[in-house]
Coordinates of C-alpha atoms in Angstrom, one line a residue:
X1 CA 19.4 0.4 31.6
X2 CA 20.6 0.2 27.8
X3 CA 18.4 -2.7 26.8
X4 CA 15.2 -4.9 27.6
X5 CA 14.5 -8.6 27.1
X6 CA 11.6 -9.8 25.8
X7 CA 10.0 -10.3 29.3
X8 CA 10.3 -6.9 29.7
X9 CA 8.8 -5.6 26.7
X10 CA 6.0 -8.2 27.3
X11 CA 5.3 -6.0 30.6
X12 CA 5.7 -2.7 28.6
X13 CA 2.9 -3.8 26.1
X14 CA 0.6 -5.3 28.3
X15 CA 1.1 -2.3 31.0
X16 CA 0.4 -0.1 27.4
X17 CA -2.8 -1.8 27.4
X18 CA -4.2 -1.9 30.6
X19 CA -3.3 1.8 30.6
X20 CA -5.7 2.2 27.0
X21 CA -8.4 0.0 28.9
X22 CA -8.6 2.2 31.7
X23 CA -8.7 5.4 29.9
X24 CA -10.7 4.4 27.4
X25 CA -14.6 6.2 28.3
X26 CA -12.2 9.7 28.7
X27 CA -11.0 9.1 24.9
X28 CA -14.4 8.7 24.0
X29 CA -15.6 11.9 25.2
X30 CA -13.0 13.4 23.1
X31 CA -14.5 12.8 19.9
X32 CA -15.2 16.1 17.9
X33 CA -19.1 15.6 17.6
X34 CA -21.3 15.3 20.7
X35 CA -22.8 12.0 19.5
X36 CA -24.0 9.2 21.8
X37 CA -21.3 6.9 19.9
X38 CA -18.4 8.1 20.8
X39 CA -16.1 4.9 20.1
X40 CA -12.3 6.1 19.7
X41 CA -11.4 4.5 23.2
X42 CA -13.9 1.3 22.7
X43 CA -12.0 0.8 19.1
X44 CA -8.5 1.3 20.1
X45 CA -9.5 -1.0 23.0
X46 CA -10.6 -3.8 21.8
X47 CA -8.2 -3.9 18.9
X48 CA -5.2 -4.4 21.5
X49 CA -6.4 -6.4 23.8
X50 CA -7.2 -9.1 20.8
X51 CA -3.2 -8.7 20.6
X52 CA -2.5 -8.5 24.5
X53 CA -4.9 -11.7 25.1
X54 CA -2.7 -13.3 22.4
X55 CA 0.8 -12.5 24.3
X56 CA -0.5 -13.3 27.4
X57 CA -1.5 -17.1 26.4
X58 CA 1.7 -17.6 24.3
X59 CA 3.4 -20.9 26.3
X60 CA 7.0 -20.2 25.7
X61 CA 7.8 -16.0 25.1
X62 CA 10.3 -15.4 23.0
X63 CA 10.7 -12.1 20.9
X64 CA 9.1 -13.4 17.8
X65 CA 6.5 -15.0 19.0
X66 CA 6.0 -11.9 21.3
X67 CA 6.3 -9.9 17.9
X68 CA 3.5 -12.4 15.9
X69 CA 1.1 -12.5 18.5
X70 CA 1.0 -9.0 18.8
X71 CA 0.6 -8.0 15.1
X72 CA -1.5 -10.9 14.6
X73 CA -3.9 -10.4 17.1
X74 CA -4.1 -6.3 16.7
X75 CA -4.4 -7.1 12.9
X76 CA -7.5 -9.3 13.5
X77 CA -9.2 -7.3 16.2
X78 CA -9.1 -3.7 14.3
X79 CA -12.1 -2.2 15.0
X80 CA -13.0 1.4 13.4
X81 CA -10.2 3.8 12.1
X82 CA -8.0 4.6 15.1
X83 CA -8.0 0.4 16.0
X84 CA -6.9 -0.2 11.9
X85 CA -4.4 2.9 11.9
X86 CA -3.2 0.9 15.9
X87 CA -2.8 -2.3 14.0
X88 CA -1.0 -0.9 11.7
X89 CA 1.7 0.4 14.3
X90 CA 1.6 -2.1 16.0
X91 CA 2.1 -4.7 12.8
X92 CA 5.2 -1.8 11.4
X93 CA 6.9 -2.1 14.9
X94 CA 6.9 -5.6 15.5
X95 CA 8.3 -6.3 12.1
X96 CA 11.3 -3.8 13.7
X97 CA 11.8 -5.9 17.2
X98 CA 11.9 -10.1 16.0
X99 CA 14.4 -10.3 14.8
X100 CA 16.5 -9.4 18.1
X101 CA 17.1 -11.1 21.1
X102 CA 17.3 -7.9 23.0
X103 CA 16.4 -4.1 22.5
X104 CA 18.6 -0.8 22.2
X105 CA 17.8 2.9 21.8
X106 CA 18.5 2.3 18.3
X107 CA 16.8 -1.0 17.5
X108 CA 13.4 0.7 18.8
X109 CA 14.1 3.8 16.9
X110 CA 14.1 2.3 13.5
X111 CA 10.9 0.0 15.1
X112 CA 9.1 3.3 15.5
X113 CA 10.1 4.4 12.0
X114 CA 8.8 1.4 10.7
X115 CA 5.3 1.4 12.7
X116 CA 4.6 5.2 11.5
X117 CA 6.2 4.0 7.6
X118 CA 3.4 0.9 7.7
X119 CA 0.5 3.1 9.0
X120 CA 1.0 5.6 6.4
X121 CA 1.0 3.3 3.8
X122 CA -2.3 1.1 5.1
X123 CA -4.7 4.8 4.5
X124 CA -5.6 6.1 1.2
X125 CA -5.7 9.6 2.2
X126 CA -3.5 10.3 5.4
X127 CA -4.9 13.6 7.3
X128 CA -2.6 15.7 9.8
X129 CA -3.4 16.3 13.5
X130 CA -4.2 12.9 13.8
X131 CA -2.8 9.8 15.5
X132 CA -0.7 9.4 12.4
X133 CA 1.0 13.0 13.5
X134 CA 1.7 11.8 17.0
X135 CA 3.1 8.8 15.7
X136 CA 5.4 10.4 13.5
X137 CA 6.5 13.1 16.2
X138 CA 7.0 10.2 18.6
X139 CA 9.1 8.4 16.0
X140 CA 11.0 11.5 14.7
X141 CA 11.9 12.2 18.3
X142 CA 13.4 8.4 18.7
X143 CA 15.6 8.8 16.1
X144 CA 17.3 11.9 17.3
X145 CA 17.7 10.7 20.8
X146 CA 19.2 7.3 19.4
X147 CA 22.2 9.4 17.9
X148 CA 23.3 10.3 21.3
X149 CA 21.2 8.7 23.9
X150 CA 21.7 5.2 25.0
X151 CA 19.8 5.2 28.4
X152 CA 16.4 3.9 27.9
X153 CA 14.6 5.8 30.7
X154 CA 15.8 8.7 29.6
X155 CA 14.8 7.8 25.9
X156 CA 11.2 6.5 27.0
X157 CA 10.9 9.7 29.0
X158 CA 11.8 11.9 25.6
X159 CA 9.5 10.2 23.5
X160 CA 6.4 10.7 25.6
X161 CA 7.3 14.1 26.4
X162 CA 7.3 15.0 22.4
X163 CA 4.2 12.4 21.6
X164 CA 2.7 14.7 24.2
X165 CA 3.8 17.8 22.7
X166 CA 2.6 16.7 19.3
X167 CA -0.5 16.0 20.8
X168 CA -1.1 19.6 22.1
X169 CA -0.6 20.7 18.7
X170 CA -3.2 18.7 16.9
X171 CA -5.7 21.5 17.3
X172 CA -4.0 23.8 15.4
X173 CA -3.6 21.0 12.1
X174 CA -7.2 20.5 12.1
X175 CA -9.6 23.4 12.8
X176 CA -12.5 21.0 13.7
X177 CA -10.2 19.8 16.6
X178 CA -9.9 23.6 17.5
X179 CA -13.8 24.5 17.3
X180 CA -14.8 21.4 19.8
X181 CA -11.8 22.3 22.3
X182 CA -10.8 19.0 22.6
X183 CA -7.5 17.1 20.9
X184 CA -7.5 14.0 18.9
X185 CA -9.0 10.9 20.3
X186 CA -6.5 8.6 18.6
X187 CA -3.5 10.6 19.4
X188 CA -4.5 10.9 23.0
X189 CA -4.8 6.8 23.0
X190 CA -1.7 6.1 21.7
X191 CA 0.1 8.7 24.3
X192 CA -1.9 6.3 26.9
X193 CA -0.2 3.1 25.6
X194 CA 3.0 4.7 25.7
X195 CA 2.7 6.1 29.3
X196 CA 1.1 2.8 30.2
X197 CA 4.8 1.0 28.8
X198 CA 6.7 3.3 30.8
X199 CA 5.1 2.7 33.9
X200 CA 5.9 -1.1 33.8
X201 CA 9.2 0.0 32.5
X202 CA 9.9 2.2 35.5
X203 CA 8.9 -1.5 37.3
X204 CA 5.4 0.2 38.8
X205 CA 2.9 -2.9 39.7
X206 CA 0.3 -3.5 36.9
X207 CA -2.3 -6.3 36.6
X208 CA -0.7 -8.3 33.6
X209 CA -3.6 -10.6 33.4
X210 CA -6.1 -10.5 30.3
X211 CA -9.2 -12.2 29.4
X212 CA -10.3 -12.7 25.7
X213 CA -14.0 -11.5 25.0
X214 CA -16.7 -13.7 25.8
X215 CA -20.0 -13.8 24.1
X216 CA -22.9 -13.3 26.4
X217 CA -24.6 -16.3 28.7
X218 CA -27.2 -17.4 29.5
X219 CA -28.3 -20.4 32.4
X220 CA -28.9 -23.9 31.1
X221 CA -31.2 -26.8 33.4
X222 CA -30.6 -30.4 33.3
X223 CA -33.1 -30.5 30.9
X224 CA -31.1 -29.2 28.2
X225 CA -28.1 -30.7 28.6
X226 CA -28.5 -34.3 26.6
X227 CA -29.7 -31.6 23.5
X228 CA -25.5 -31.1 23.4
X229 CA -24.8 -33.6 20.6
X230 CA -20.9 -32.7 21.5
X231 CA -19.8 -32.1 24.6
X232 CA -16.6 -30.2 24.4
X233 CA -15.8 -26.7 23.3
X234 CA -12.2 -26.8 21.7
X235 CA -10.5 -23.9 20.8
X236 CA -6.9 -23.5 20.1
X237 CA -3.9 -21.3 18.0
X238 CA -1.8 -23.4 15.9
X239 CA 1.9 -21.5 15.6
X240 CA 2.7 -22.7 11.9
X241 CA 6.2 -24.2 10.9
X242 CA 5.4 -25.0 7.5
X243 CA 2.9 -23.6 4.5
X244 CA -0.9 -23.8 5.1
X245 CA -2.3 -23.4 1.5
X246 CA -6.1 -23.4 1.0
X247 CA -5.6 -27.4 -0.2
X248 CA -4.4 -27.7 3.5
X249 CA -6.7 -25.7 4.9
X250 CA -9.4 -27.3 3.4
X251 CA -8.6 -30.6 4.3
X252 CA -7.7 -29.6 7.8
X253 CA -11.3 -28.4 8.2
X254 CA -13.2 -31.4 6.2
X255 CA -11.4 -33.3 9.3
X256 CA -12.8 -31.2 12.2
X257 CA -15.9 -31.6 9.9
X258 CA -15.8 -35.1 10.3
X259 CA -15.3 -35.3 14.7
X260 CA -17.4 -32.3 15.8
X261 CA -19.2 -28.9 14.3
X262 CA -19.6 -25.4 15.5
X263 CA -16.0 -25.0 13.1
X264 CA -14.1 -21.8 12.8
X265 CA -10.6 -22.1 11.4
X266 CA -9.3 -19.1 10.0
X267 CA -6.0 -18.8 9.1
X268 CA -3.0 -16.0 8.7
X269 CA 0.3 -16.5 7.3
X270 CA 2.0 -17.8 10.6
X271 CA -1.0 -18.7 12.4
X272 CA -4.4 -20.3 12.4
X273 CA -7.5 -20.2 15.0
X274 CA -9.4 -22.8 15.6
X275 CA -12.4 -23.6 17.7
X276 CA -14.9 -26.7 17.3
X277 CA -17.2 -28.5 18.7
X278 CA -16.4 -32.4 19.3
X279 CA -16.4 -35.4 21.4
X280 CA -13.0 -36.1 20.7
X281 CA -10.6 -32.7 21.6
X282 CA -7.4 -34.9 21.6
X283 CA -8.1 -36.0 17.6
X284 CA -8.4 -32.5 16.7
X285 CA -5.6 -31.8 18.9
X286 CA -3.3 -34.6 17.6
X287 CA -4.4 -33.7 13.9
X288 CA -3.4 -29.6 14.7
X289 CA 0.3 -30.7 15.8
X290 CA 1.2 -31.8 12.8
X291 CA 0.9 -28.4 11.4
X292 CA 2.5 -26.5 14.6
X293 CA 2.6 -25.5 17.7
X294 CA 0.0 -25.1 19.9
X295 CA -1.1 -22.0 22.2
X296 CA -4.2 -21.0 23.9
X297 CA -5.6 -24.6 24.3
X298 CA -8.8 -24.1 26.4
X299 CA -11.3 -27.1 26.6
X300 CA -14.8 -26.6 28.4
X301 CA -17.3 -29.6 29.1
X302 CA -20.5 -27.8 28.0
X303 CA -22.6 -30.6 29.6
X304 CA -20.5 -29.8 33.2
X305 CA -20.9 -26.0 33.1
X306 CA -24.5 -25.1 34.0
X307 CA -23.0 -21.4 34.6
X308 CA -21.7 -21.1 31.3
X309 CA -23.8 -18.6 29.2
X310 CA -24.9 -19.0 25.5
X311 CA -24.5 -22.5 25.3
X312 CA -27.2 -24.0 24.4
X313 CA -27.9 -21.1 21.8
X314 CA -24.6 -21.2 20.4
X315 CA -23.9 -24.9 19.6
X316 CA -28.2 -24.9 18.4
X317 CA -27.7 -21.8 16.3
X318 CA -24.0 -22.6 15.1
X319 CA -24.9 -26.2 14.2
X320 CA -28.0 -25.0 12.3
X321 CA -26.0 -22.0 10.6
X322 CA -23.7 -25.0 9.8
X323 CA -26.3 -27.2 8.2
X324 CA -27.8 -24.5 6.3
X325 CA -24.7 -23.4 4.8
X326 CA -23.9 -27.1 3.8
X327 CA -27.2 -27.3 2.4
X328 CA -27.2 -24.4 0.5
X329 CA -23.0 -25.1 -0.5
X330 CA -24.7 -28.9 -1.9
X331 CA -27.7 -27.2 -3.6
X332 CA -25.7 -24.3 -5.4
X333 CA -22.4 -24.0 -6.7
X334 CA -19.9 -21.3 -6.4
X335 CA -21.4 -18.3 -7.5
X336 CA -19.3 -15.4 -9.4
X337 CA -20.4 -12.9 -7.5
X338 CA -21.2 -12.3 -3.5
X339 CA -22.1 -8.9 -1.0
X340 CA -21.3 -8.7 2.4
X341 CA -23.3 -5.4 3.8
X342 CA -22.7 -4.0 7.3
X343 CA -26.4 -2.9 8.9
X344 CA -27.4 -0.9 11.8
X345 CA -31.0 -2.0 12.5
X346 CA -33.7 -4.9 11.7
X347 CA -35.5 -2.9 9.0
X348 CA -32.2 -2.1 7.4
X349 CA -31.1 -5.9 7.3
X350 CA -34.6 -6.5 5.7
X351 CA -33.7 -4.0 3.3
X352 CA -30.0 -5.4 2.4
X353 CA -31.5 -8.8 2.0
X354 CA -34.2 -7.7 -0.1
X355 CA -31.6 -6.3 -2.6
X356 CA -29.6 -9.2 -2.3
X357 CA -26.8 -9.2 0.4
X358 CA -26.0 -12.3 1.3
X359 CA -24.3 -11.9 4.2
X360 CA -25.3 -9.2 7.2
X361 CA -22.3 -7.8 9.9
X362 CA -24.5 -6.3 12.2
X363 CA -22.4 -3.2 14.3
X364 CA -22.6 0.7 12.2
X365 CA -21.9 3.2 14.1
X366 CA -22.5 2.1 18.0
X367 CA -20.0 -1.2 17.4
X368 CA -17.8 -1.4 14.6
X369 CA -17.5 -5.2 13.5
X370 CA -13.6 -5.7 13.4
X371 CA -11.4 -7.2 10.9
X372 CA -12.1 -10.7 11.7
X373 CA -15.3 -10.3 11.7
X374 CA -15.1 -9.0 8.1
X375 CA -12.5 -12.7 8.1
X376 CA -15.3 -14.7 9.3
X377 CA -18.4 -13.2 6.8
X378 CA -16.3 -13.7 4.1
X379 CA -15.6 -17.3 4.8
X380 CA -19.6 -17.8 4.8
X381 CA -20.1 -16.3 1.0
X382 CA -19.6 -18.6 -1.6
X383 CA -18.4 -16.3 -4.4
X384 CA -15.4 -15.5 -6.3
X385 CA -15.9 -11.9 -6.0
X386 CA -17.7 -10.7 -3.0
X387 CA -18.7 -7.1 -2.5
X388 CA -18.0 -5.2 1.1
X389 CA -20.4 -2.3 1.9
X390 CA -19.0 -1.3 5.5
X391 CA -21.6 1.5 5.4
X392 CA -19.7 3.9 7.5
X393 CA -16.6 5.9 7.3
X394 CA -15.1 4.0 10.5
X395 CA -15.1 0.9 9.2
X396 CA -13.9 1.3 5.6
X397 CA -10.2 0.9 7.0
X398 CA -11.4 -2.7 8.7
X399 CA -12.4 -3.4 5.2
X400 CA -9.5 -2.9 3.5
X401 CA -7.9 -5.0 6.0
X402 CA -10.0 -7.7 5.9
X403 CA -9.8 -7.6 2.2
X404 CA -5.6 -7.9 2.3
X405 CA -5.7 -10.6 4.5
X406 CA -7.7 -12.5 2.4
X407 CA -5.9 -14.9 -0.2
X408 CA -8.7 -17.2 -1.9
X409 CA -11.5 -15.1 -3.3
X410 CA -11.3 -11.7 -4.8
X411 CA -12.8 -8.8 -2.7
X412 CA -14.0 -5.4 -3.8
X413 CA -14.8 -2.9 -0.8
X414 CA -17.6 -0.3 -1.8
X415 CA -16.4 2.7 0.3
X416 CA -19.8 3.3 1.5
X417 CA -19.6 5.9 4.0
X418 CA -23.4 5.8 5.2
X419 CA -26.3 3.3 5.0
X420 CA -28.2 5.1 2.5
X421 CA -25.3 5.1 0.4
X422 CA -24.8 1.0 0.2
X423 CA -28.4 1.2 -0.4
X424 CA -28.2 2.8 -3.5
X425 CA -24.6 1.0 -4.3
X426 CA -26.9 -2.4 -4.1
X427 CA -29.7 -1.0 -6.3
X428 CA -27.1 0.0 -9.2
X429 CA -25.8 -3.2 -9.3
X430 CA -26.2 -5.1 -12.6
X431 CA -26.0 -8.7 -12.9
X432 CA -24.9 -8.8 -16.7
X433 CA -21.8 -6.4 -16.1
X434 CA -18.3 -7.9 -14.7
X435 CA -16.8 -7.1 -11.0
X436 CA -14.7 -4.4 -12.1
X437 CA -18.0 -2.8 -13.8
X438 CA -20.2 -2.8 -11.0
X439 CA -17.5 -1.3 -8.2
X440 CA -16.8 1.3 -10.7
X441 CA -20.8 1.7 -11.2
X442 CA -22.0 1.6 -7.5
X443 CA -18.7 3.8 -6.3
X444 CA -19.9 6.3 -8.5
X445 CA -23.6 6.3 -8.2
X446 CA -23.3 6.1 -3.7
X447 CA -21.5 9.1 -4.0
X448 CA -24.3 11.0 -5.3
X449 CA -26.3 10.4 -1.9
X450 CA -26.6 13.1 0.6
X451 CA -26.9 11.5 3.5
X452 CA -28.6 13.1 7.2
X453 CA -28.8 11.4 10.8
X454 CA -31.1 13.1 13.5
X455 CA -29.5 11.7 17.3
X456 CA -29.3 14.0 20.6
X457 CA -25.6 15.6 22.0
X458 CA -24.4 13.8 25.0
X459 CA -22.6 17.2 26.3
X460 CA -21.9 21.0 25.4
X461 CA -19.8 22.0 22.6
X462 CA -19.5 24.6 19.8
X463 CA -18.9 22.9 16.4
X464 CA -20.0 24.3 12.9
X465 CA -20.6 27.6 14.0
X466 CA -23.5 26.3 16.6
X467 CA -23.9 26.3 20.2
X468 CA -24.9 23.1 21.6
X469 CA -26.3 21.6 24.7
X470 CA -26.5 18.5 26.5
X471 CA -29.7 16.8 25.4
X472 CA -30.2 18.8 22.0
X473 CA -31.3 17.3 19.1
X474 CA -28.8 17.5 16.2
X475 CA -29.3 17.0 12.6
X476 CA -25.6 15.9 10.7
X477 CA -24.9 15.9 7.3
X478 CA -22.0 14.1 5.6
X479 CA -20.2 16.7 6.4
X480 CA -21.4 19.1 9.1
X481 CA -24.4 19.4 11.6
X482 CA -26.9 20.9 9.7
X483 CA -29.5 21.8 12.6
X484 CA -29.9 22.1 16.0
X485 CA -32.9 22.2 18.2
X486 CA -35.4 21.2 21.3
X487 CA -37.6 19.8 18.7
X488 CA -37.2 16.4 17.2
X489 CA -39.7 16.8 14.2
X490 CA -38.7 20.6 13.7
X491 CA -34.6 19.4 14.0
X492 CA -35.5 16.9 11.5
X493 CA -37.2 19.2 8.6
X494 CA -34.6 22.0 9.2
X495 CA -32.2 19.4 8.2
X496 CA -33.9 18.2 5.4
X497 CA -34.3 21.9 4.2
X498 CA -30.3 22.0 4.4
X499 CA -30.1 18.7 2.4
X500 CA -32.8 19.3 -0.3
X501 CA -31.8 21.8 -3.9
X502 CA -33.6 22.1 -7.1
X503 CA -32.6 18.9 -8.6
X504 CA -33.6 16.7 -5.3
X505 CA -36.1 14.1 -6.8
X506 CA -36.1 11.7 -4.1
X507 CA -36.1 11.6 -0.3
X508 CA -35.9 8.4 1.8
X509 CA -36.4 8.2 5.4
X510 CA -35.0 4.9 7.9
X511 CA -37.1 5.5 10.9
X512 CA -35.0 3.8 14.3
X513 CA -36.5 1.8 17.1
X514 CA -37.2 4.6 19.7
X515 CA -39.9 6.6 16.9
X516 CA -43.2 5.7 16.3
X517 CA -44.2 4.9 12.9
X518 CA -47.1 7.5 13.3
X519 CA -44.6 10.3 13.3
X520 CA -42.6 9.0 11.0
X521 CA -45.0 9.4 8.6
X522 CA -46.0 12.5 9.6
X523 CA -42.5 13.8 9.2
X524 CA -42.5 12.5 5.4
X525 CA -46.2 14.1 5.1
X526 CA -44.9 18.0 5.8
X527 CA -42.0 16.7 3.3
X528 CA -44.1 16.0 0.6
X529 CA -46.4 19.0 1.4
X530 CA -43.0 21.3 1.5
X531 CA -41.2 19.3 -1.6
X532 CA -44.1 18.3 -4.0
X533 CA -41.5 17.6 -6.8
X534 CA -40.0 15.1 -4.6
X535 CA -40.6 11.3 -4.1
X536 CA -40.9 10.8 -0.2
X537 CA -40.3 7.2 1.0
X538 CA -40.5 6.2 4.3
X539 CA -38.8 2.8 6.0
X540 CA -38.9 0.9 8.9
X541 CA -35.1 1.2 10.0
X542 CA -34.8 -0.1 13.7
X543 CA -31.6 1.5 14.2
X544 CA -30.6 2.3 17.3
X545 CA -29.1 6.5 18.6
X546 CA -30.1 7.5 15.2
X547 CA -33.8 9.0 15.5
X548 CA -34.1 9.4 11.9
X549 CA -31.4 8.3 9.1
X550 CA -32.4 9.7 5.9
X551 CA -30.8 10.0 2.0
X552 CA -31.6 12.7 -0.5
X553 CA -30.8 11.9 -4.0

């Protein structure tokens, strides 16, 4: 076979994904540190089936609208690093395929080229050993075959067998890699995708069929049912043939305003998602036509399903959250300036709001809020400038994203790499100063925080010239993991005794749900005994994993 059709590459990336799904738990076990967090697999995951649900509702499947759903729907449902650097690919290679009816040796060549090119581009600081470096050796390898090679299975075959190879060699580009024994997470996901794409390519039987997420349910009585002031959940993608400006945007929504509530309408240069609340689904139907196409129509009768979960909650809490926000929007005008924080805990949220945050993405380290959910918070601020803390190093790419994508308010991401740090970012923050002052001010002065986390190893490994064992407590630093032990008051101190130097002055400490506020205390007690000099300060956190998270400063 010299080329595919479109059908066929719609099987080759869905096969790709169900091959990811499957896998996924085993990439997470790969990750360097022996945290119970591990997410590489989850990320990677959910970032493509947001694409693969897309392709796999599309009504008519031609090779650009193949191409759009998928870089649309990766692009909006990054999650974490190695989902973002996915996108990325994903969005570089589609840009490669539209334009074509069908696909050669050589047309996928230069896709590859472009999806490594793109991914490059989209981080600050690329790092070797990485899925980047599979990527590029799987590329690099295309392009030489497509010079003398025109039969795709053997092409496919030499692709993998190099991504594989490259793979086996991350180790060797980063040390850390080495020290656990293990290879990179994202690398080995994206050799999953591609074996996944072969399979179906090779015509082995895969279960095409996806389902998009679901938010949990919950049962509703008869009782509750005439509390549903409109009956029909209506959610829909409108394929664009025309501009959508934020004039047409606007009035698009003050319509759905108008029949229904429970509105989300967030739009991307070629498409726009839509899903409302309304008594009349063929209005907002008729009225979304007129702009497009339409895919992934789905109407439920909320009154009809008593299985249906959340809905009750949803449509009470979404139409309250709408009323509020129009009742704060009719009360105050457009502020210049708005922050979006990302939080791990209750304490912590109590903490963002108390310095000001007006919007709170809960997710951190054990679910990493994806791009649209970046989208969707930034739609609720009412600012020109609005302020991203994404409070981890895993999110700051989804950020960034988020931030691109964006076209009507100015957004500054804060590359906060821990909660303590967007703590401080918040409390440097000076209302007289401009945007460009403060993101220059908070940047600097969060990048002063030491930051440690106390959680427990899920297996054995040897990393940072430590043995560890399943069930150990281990204390991590920005960096490294400072201390290991049985102990999770003696772990704790020994980390603190790595983190603390002459010119500490001030040690805070976020105690997490599972510790009692009793030893909490007592852990900043033998601080302040230890440290005299120091400031101790110790918080109700409510963050889950994370015994203790803690900032020295």
């Amino acid at each position: 076979m010299k080329t595919i059709d479109v059908e066929i590459l719609t099987k080759m990336f869905l096969a790709g994904a169900k091959n990811l799904e499957a896998k996924k738990e085993w990439i997470n076990e790969l990750n360097v540190f022996p945290v119970p967090d591990g997410d590489t697999g989850t990320n990677m995951t959910l970032t493509i089936m947001s694409a693969a649900s897309e392709v796999n509702n599309l009504p008519k499947r031609t090779m650009e609208s193949v191409a759009k759903a998928i870089s649309s729907g990766s692009l909006r449902g990054a999650r974490g690093n190695s989902g973002v650097i996915l996108s990325q690919l994903l969005r570089g290679f589609t840009k490669g395929i539209r334009e074509y009816d069908t696909l050669d040796a050589v047309i996928f060549a230069n896709a590859f080229q472009k999806a490594v090119e793109t991914a490059y581009k989209a981080v600050m600081k690329p790092k070797e050993g990485t899925i980047l470096t599979v990527a590029r050796g799987a590329a690099d390898k295309a392009a030489e075959l497509a010079q003398t090679e025109d039969d795709l299975d053997v092409f496919f075959m030499g692709i993998i067998e190099e991504a594989e190879a490259v793979l086996q060699r991350t180790p060797e580009l980063l040390p850390v890699l080495k020290e656990a024994g293990v290879v990179d997470s994202g690398g080995q996901g994206l050799v999953e995708v591609l074996k996944g794409a072969y399979d179906a390519f090779l015509g082995k039987e895969v279960d095409y069929t996806f389902e998009a997420p679901k938010s949990a349910p919950v049962k509703i009585s008869a009782e509750t049912e005439a509390e549903i002031k409109f009956g029909y959940c209506t959610e829909f993608i409108i394929m664009l043939n025309g501009a959508f400006d934020q004039e047409t945007e606007q009035n698009f929504k003050g319509f759905l305003e108008s029949i229904g509530d429970s509105i989300v309408c967030v739009a991307d240069e070629d498409l726009v998602k839509v899903h409302v609340h309304t008594n009349h689904p063929g209005q907002a139907i008729e009225k979304a036509l007129t702009y497009g196409s339409l895919s992934r129509l789905k109407i439920d009768n909320m009154r009809e399903e008593h299985e249906e979960k959340l809905i009750k909650d949803a449509s009470r809490i979404a139409a309250d959250q709408a009323q509020a926000e129009a009742s704060k929007k009719a009360v105050q005008p457009r502020k210049e300036m708005g922050f979006i924080s990302v939080s791990i805990g209750e304490g912590i949220g109590e903490i963002f709001r108390g310095l000001g945050v007006d919007h709170l993405i809960e997710g951190g380290q054990t679910m990493n809020p994806s791009t649209e959910d970046m989208l969707n918070a930034i739609e609720q601020v009412n600012a020109d400038h609005i302020f991203i803390l994404p409070n981890n190093k895993n999110i700051i790419l989804a950020a960034n994203q988020a931030k691109e994508l964006c076209k009507d308010k100015d957004i500054i991401v804060i590359p906060t790499k821990t909660v303590p740090q967007g703590i401080t970012a918040m409390i440097n923050y000076i209302p007289d100063m401009s945007a460009q002052e403060n993101a220059q001010r908070m940047t600097e002065e969060s990048s002063h925080v030491k930051t440690g986390q106390v959680t427990y190893a899920v297996r054995d490994t040897h990393i940072d010239d430590k043995e560890i064992r399943e069930g150990d407590m281990m204390g991590i630093g920005d960096h490294a993991i400072l201390a290991v032990g049985k102990d999770l008051a003696g772990t704790a101190m020994e980390m603190f005794r790595a983190l603390i130097d002459e010119e500490s002055e001030l040690i805070s400490i976020y105690y997490g749900k599972d510790v009692k506020e009793e030893d909490a205390q007592e852990l900043g007690e033998k601080l302040g005994e230890e440290y005299p000099d120091c400031e101790i300060e110790v918080h109700f956190g409510g963050q889950p994993i994370y015994y203790y998270v803690a900032s020295v400063e």
